[in-house]
Amino acid sequence: MEIRCEINQKEYVFEADECERVVDVLRTLGLTSPKKGCGEGECGACSVFFNSKLVNSCLLLAPQMQGSKIVTLEGLLEQTALIRENFEECGAVQCGFCTSGFVMRGYDYILQNGAKDEESLKEALDGNLCRCTGYQKIVEAILKSMR
Ligand code: FES
Ligand code: FES
């Protein structure tokens, strides 16, 4: 089917299979920041903003993209520059597979929460999995990115 939507503030028109998951469509379009980890909504590696809400793009199908506005990490490089820098500085990146999902989650958390609060941040990160870092460095990096 033909799909028209906006991704990272650019108009896209493309063909996709109705059964294709959004994470796969995005990656086929060359937007590879969303990673396909579990494919079941459990790990957060595929996080994107979908009509302004952060979602797991492995749980959405291509037809849902019709007329939607999607933002991937590629569209937020400037806005997430400090978070990404702090991930590096704090040692919050090892294999990096989970990183774009955590950066997106951290960015969303910072947008919605003015004050630093480690406990609520940990709750917000609950849907993101990392097999390498033990999480504390990720928490530190996001807290360091807040005023
Ligand atoms: S790949 Fe989507 S949540 Fe794990
Ligand atoms: S850095 Fe490897 S899964 Fe998180």
PDB file of C-alpha atoms and ligand atoms in Angstrom:
ATOM      1  CA  MET A   1       0.000   0.000   0.000  1.00  0.00           C
ATOM      2  CA  GLU A   2       1.054   3.585  -0.521  1.00  0.00           C
ATOM      3  CA  ILE A   3       1.723   5.519   2.655  1.00  0.00           C
ATOM      4  CA  ARG A   4       2.107   9.254   3.076  1.00  0.00           C
ATOM      5  CA  CYS A   5       3.349  10.651   6.339  1.00  0.00           C
ATOM      6  CA  GLU A   6       5.722  13.132   7.887  1.00  0.00           C
ATOM      7  CA  ILE A   7       8.965  11.863   9.369  1.00  0.00           C
ATOM      8  CA  ASN A   8      11.398  14.248  11.027  1.00  0.00           C
ATOM      9  CA  GLN A   9       9.493  17.176   9.468  1.00  0.00           C
ATOM     10  CA  LYS A  10       9.880  15.819   5.925  1.00  0.00           C
ATOM     11  CA  GLU A  11       7.092  14.472   3.739  1.00  0.00           C
ATOM     12  CA  TYR A  12       7.514  10.818   2.800  1.00  0.00           C
ATOM     13  CA  VAL A  13       5.571   8.765   0.247  1.00  0.00           C
ATOM     14  CA  PHE A  14       6.460   5.087   0.012  1.00  0.00           C
ATOM     15  CA  GLU A  15       5.133   1.588  -0.484  1.00  0.00           C
ATOM     16  CA  ALA A  16       4.927  -0.747   2.497  1.00  0.00           C
ATOM     17  CA  ASP A  17       3.418  -4.092   3.247  1.00  0.00           C
ATOM     18  CA  GLU A  18       0.348  -3.894   5.496  1.00  0.00           C
ATOM     19  CA  CYS A  19       1.874  -6.371   7.921  1.00  0.00           C
ATOM     20  CA  GLU A  20       5.183  -4.554   8.189  1.00  0.00           C
ATOM     21  CA  ARG A  21       6.067  -3.083  11.560  1.00  0.00           C
ATOM     22  CA  VAL A  22       6.870   0.593  11.779  1.00  0.00           C
ATOM     23  CA  VAL A  23      10.381  -0.062  13.127  1.00  0.00           C
ATOM     24  CA  ASP A  24      11.141  -2.096   9.990  1.00  0.00           C
ATOM     25  CA  VAL A  25       9.634   0.518   7.675  1.00  0.00           C
ATOM     26  CA  LEU A  26      11.698   3.269   9.282  1.00  0.00           C
ATOM     27  CA  ARG A  27      14.887   1.244   9.029  1.00  0.00           C
ATOM     28  CA  THR A  28      14.157   0.470   5.365  1.00  0.00           C
ATOM     29  CA  LEU A  29      13.798   4.219   4.812  1.00  0.00           C
ATOM     30  CA  GLY A  30      17.319   4.625   6.203  1.00  0.00           C
ATOM     31  CA  LEU A  31      16.324   5.800   9.669  1.00  0.00           C
ATOM     32  CA  THR A  32      18.268   3.287  11.700  1.00  0.00           C
ATOM     33  CA  SER A  33      18.208   4.860  15.173  1.00  0.00           C
ATOM     34  CA  PRO A  34      15.172   2.746  16.138  1.00  0.00           C
ATOM     35  CA  LYS A  35      16.587  -0.722  16.776  1.00  0.00           C
ATOM     36  CA  LYS A  36      14.615  -3.921  16.658  1.00  0.00           C
ATOM     37  CA  GLY A  37      15.418  -5.678  19.897  1.00  0.00           C
ATOM     38  CA  CYS A  38      12.617  -7.820  21.299  1.00  0.00           C
ATOM     39  CA  GLY A  39      10.008  -6.959  18.647  1.00  0.00           C
ATOM     40  CA  GLU A  40       7.356  -7.328  21.358  1.00  0.00           C
ATOM     41  CA  GLY A  41       7.177  -3.979  23.149  1.00  0.00           C
ATOM     42  CA  GLU A  42       9.443  -5.077  25.995  1.00  0.00           C
ATOM     43  CA  CYS A  43      12.797  -3.346  25.471  1.00  0.00           C
ATOM     44  CA  GLY A  44      12.240   0.224  24.219  1.00  0.00           C
ATOM     45  CA  ALA A  45      15.060   0.023  21.658  1.00  0.00           C
ATOM     46  CA  CYS A  46      12.645   0.963  18.867  1.00  0.00           C
ATOM     47  CA  SER A  47      11.278   4.126  20.567  1.00  0.00           C
ATOM     48  CA  VAL A  48      10.037   6.952  18.341  1.00  0.00           C
ATOM     49  CA  PHE A  49       7.658   9.846  18.789  1.00  0.00           C
ATOM     50  CA  PHE A  50       4.432   8.977  17.019  1.00  0.00           C
ATOM     51  CA  ASN A  51       2.011  11.908  16.833  1.00  0.00           C
ATOM     52  CA  SER A  52       3.964  13.463  19.738  1.00  0.00           C
ATOM     53  CA  LYS A  53       3.818  10.416  21.998  1.00  0.00           C
ATOM     54  CA  LEU A  54       6.826   8.198  22.671  1.00  0.00           C
ATOM     55  CA  VAL A  55       5.944   4.659  21.580  1.00  0.00           C
ATOM     56  CA  ASN A  56       7.553   1.334  20.782  1.00  0.00           C
ATOM     57  CA  SER A  57       7.521   1.329  16.998  1.00  0.00           C
ATOM     58  CA  CYS A  58       7.660  -2.485  16.868  1.00  0.00           C
ATOM     59  CA  LEU A  59       4.075  -2.504  18.141  1.00  0.00           C
ATOM     60  CA  LEU A  60       2.698  -0.384  15.284  1.00  0.00           C
ATOM     61  CA  LEU A  61       1.940  -1.556  11.759  1.00  0.00           C
ATOM     62  CA  ALA A  62       2.678   0.314   8.560  1.00  0.00           C
ATOM     63  CA  PRO A  63      -0.972   1.354   7.843  1.00  0.00           C
ATOM     64  CA  GLN A  64      -0.958   3.306  11.135  1.00  0.00           C
ATOM     65  CA  MET A  65       1.690   5.575   9.629  1.00  0.00           C
ATOM     66  CA  GLN A  66      -0.834   6.982   7.143  1.00  0.00           C
ATOM     67  CA  GLY A  67      -1.074  10.745   7.795  1.00  0.00           C
ATOM     68  CA  SER A  68       0.992  10.492  10.991  1.00  0.00           C
ATOM     69  CA  LYS A  69       3.877  12.574  12.265  1.00  0.00           C
ATOM     70  CA  ILE A  70       6.871  10.571  13.383  1.00  0.00           C
ATOM     71  CA  VAL A  71      10.095  11.782  14.932  1.00  0.00           C
ATOM     72  CA  THR A  72      13.118   9.527  15.323  1.00  0.00           C
ATOM     73  CA  LEU A  73      16.395  10.315  17.038  1.00  0.00           C
ATOM     74  CA  GLU A  74      17.747  11.452  13.649  1.00  0.00           C
ATOM     75  CA  GLY A  75      15.259  14.325  13.868  1.00  0.00           C
ATOM     76  CA  LEU A  76      16.298  15.279  17.398  1.00  0.00           C
ATOM     77  CA  LEU A  77      20.076  15.396  17.149  1.00  0.00           C
ATOM     78  CA  GLU A  78      20.319  19.025  18.182  1.00  0.00           C
ATOM     79  CA  GLN A  79      17.791  18.712  21.002  1.00  0.00           C
ATOM     80  CA  THR A  80      19.464  15.602  22.414  1.00  0.00           C
ATOM     81  CA  ALA A  81      23.075  16.750  21.990  1.00  0.00           C
ATOM     82  CA  LEU A  82      23.639  17.282  25.726  1.00  0.00           C
ATOM     83  CA  ILE A  83      22.047  13.951  26.684  1.00  0.00           C
ATOM     84  CA  ARG A  84      24.144  12.092  24.119  1.00  0.00           C
ATOM     85  CA  GLU A  85      27.298  13.839  25.300  1.00  0.00           C
ATOM     86  CA  ASN A  86      26.506  12.900  28.903  1.00  0.00           C
ATOM     87  CA  PHE A  87      25.884   9.278  27.919  1.00  0.00           C
ATOM     88  CA  GLU A  88      29.440   9.195  26.604  1.00  0.00           C
ATOM     89  CA  GLU A  89      30.930  11.049  29.560  1.00  0.00           C
ATOM     90  CA  CYS A  90      29.157   8.897  32.150  1.00  0.00           C
ATOM     91  CA  GLY A  91      30.039   5.621  30.418  1.00  0.00           C
ATOM     92  CA  ALA A  92      26.356   4.889  29.736  1.00  0.00           C
ATOM     93  CA  VAL A  93      27.095   3.380  26.319  1.00  0.00           C
ATOM     94  CA  GLN A  94      28.652  -0.032  25.839  1.00  0.00           C
ATOM     95  CA  CYS A  95      27.403  -2.016  22.853  1.00  0.00           C
ATOM     96  CA  GLY A  96      25.044   0.904  22.081  1.00  0.00           C
ATOM     97  CA  PHE A  97      22.095  -1.201  20.958  1.00  0.00           C
ATOM     98  CA  CYS A  98      19.767   0.257  23.593  1.00  0.00           C
ATOM     99  CA  THR A  99      21.190   3.764  23.512  1.00  0.00           C
ATOM    100  CA  SER A 100      18.915   5.569  21.077  1.00  0.00           C
ATOM    101  CA  GLY A 101      15.892   4.199  22.945  1.00  0.00           C
ATOM    102  CA  PHE A 102      17.247   5.448  26.265  1.00  0.00           C
ATOM    103  CA  VAL A 103      18.157   8.828  24.796  1.00  0.00           C
ATOM    104  CA  MET A 104      14.619   9.180  23.431  1.00  0.00           C
ATOM    105  CA  ARG A 105      13.127   8.120  26.773  1.00  0.00           C
ATOM    106  CA  GLY A 106      15.437  10.489  28.645  1.00  0.00           C
ATOM    107  CA  TYR A 107      14.562  13.353  26.320  1.00  0.00           C
ATOM    108  CA  ASP A 108      10.848  12.665  26.814  1.00  0.00           C
ATOM    109  CA  TYR A 109      11.343  12.515  30.593  1.00  0.00           C
ATOM    110  CA  ILE A 110      13.214  15.836  30.640  1.00  0.00           C
ATOM    111  CA  LEU A 111      10.490  17.482  28.528  1.00  0.00           C
ATOM    112  CA  GLN A 112       7.872  16.354  31.002  1.00  0.00           C
ATOM    113  CA  ASN A 113       9.725  16.773  34.295  1.00  0.00           C
ATOM    114  CA  GLY A 114      11.305  20.016  35.379  1.00  0.00           C
ATOM    115  CA  ALA A 115      13.090  18.815  38.505  1.00  0.00           C
ATOM    116  CA  LYS A 116      15.638  16.052  39.010  1.00  0.00           C
ATOM    117  CA  ASP A 117      14.048  13.080  40.704  1.00  0.00           C
ATOM    118  CA  GLU A 118      15.985   9.835  40.504  1.00  0.00           C
ATOM    119  CA  GLU A 119      13.082   7.647  41.582  1.00  0.00           C
ATOM    120  CA  SER A 120      10.608   8.974  39.014  1.00  0.00           C
ATOM    121  CA  LEU A 121      13.299   8.774  36.318  1.00  0.00           C
ATOM    122  CA  LYS A 122      13.911   5.121  37.165  1.00  0.00           C
ATOM    123  CA  GLU A 123      10.170   4.498  36.876  1.00  0.00           C
ATOM    124  CA  ALA A 124      10.123   6.261  33.492  1.00  0.00           C
ATOM    125  CA  LEU A 125      12.978   4.027  32.302  1.00  0.00           C
ATOM    126  CA  ASP A 126      11.142   0.911  33.377  1.00  0.00           C
ATOM    127  CA  GLY A 127      10.219  -0.075  29.802  1.00  0.00           C
ATOM    128  CA  ASN A 128      13.772   0.154  28.457  1.00  0.00           C
ATOM    129  CA  LEU A 129      16.212  -2.718  28.743  1.00  0.00           C
ATOM    130  CA  CYS A 130      20.010  -2.654  28.664  1.00  0.00           C
ATOM    131  CA  ARG A 131      22.071  -5.803  28.818  1.00  0.00           C
ATOM    132  CA  CYS A 132      25.421  -4.084  29.336  1.00  0.00           C
ATOM    133  CA  THR A 133      25.561  -1.063  31.610  1.00  0.00           C
ATOM    134  CA  GLY A 134      23.667  -1.959  34.781  1.00  0.00           C
ATOM    135  CA  TYR A 135      21.439   1.134  34.292  1.00  0.00           C
ATOM    136  CA  GLN A 136      23.002   3.401  36.950  1.00  0.00           C
ATOM    137  CA  LYS A 137      25.239   5.188  34.448  1.00  0.00           C
ATOM    138  CA  ILE A 138      22.235   5.769  32.190  1.00  0.00           C
ATOM    139  CA  VAL A 139      20.327   7.286  35.109  1.00  0.00           C
ATOM    140  CA  GLU A 140      23.343   9.472  35.948  1.00  0.00           C
ATOM    141  CA  ALA A 141      23.673  10.653  32.341  1.00  0.00           C
ATOM    142  CA  ILE A 142      20.028  11.692  32.103  1.00  0.00           C
ATOM    143  CA  LEU A 143      20.028  13.411  35.515  1.00  0.00           C
ATOM    144  CA  LYS A 144      23.196  15.279  34.505  1.00  0.00           C
ATOM    145  CA  SER A 145      21.328  16.556  31.436  1.00  0.00           C
ATOM    146  CA  MET A 146      18.684  18.232  33.594  1.00  0.00           C
ATOM    147  CA  ARG A 147      19.039  21.681  35.059  1.00  0.00           C
TER     148      ARG A 147
HETATM  149  S1  FES B   1      11.969  -3.843  19.705  1.00  0.00           S
HETATM  150 FE1  FES B   1      10.283  -2.643  20.211  1.00  0.00          FE
HETATM  151  S2  FES B   1      10.142  -2.693  22.345  1.00  0.00           S
HETATM  152 FE2  FES B   1      11.756  -4.067  21.871  1.00  0.00          FE
HETATM  153  S1  FES B   2      24.721  -0.693  26.025  1.00  0.00           S
HETATM  154 FE1  FES B   2      24.452  -2.732  25.295  1.00  0.00          FE
HETATM  155  S2  FES B   2      22.340  -3.117  25.598  1.00  0.00           S
HETATM  156 FE2  FES B   2      22.659  -1.214  26.547  1.00  0.00          FE
END
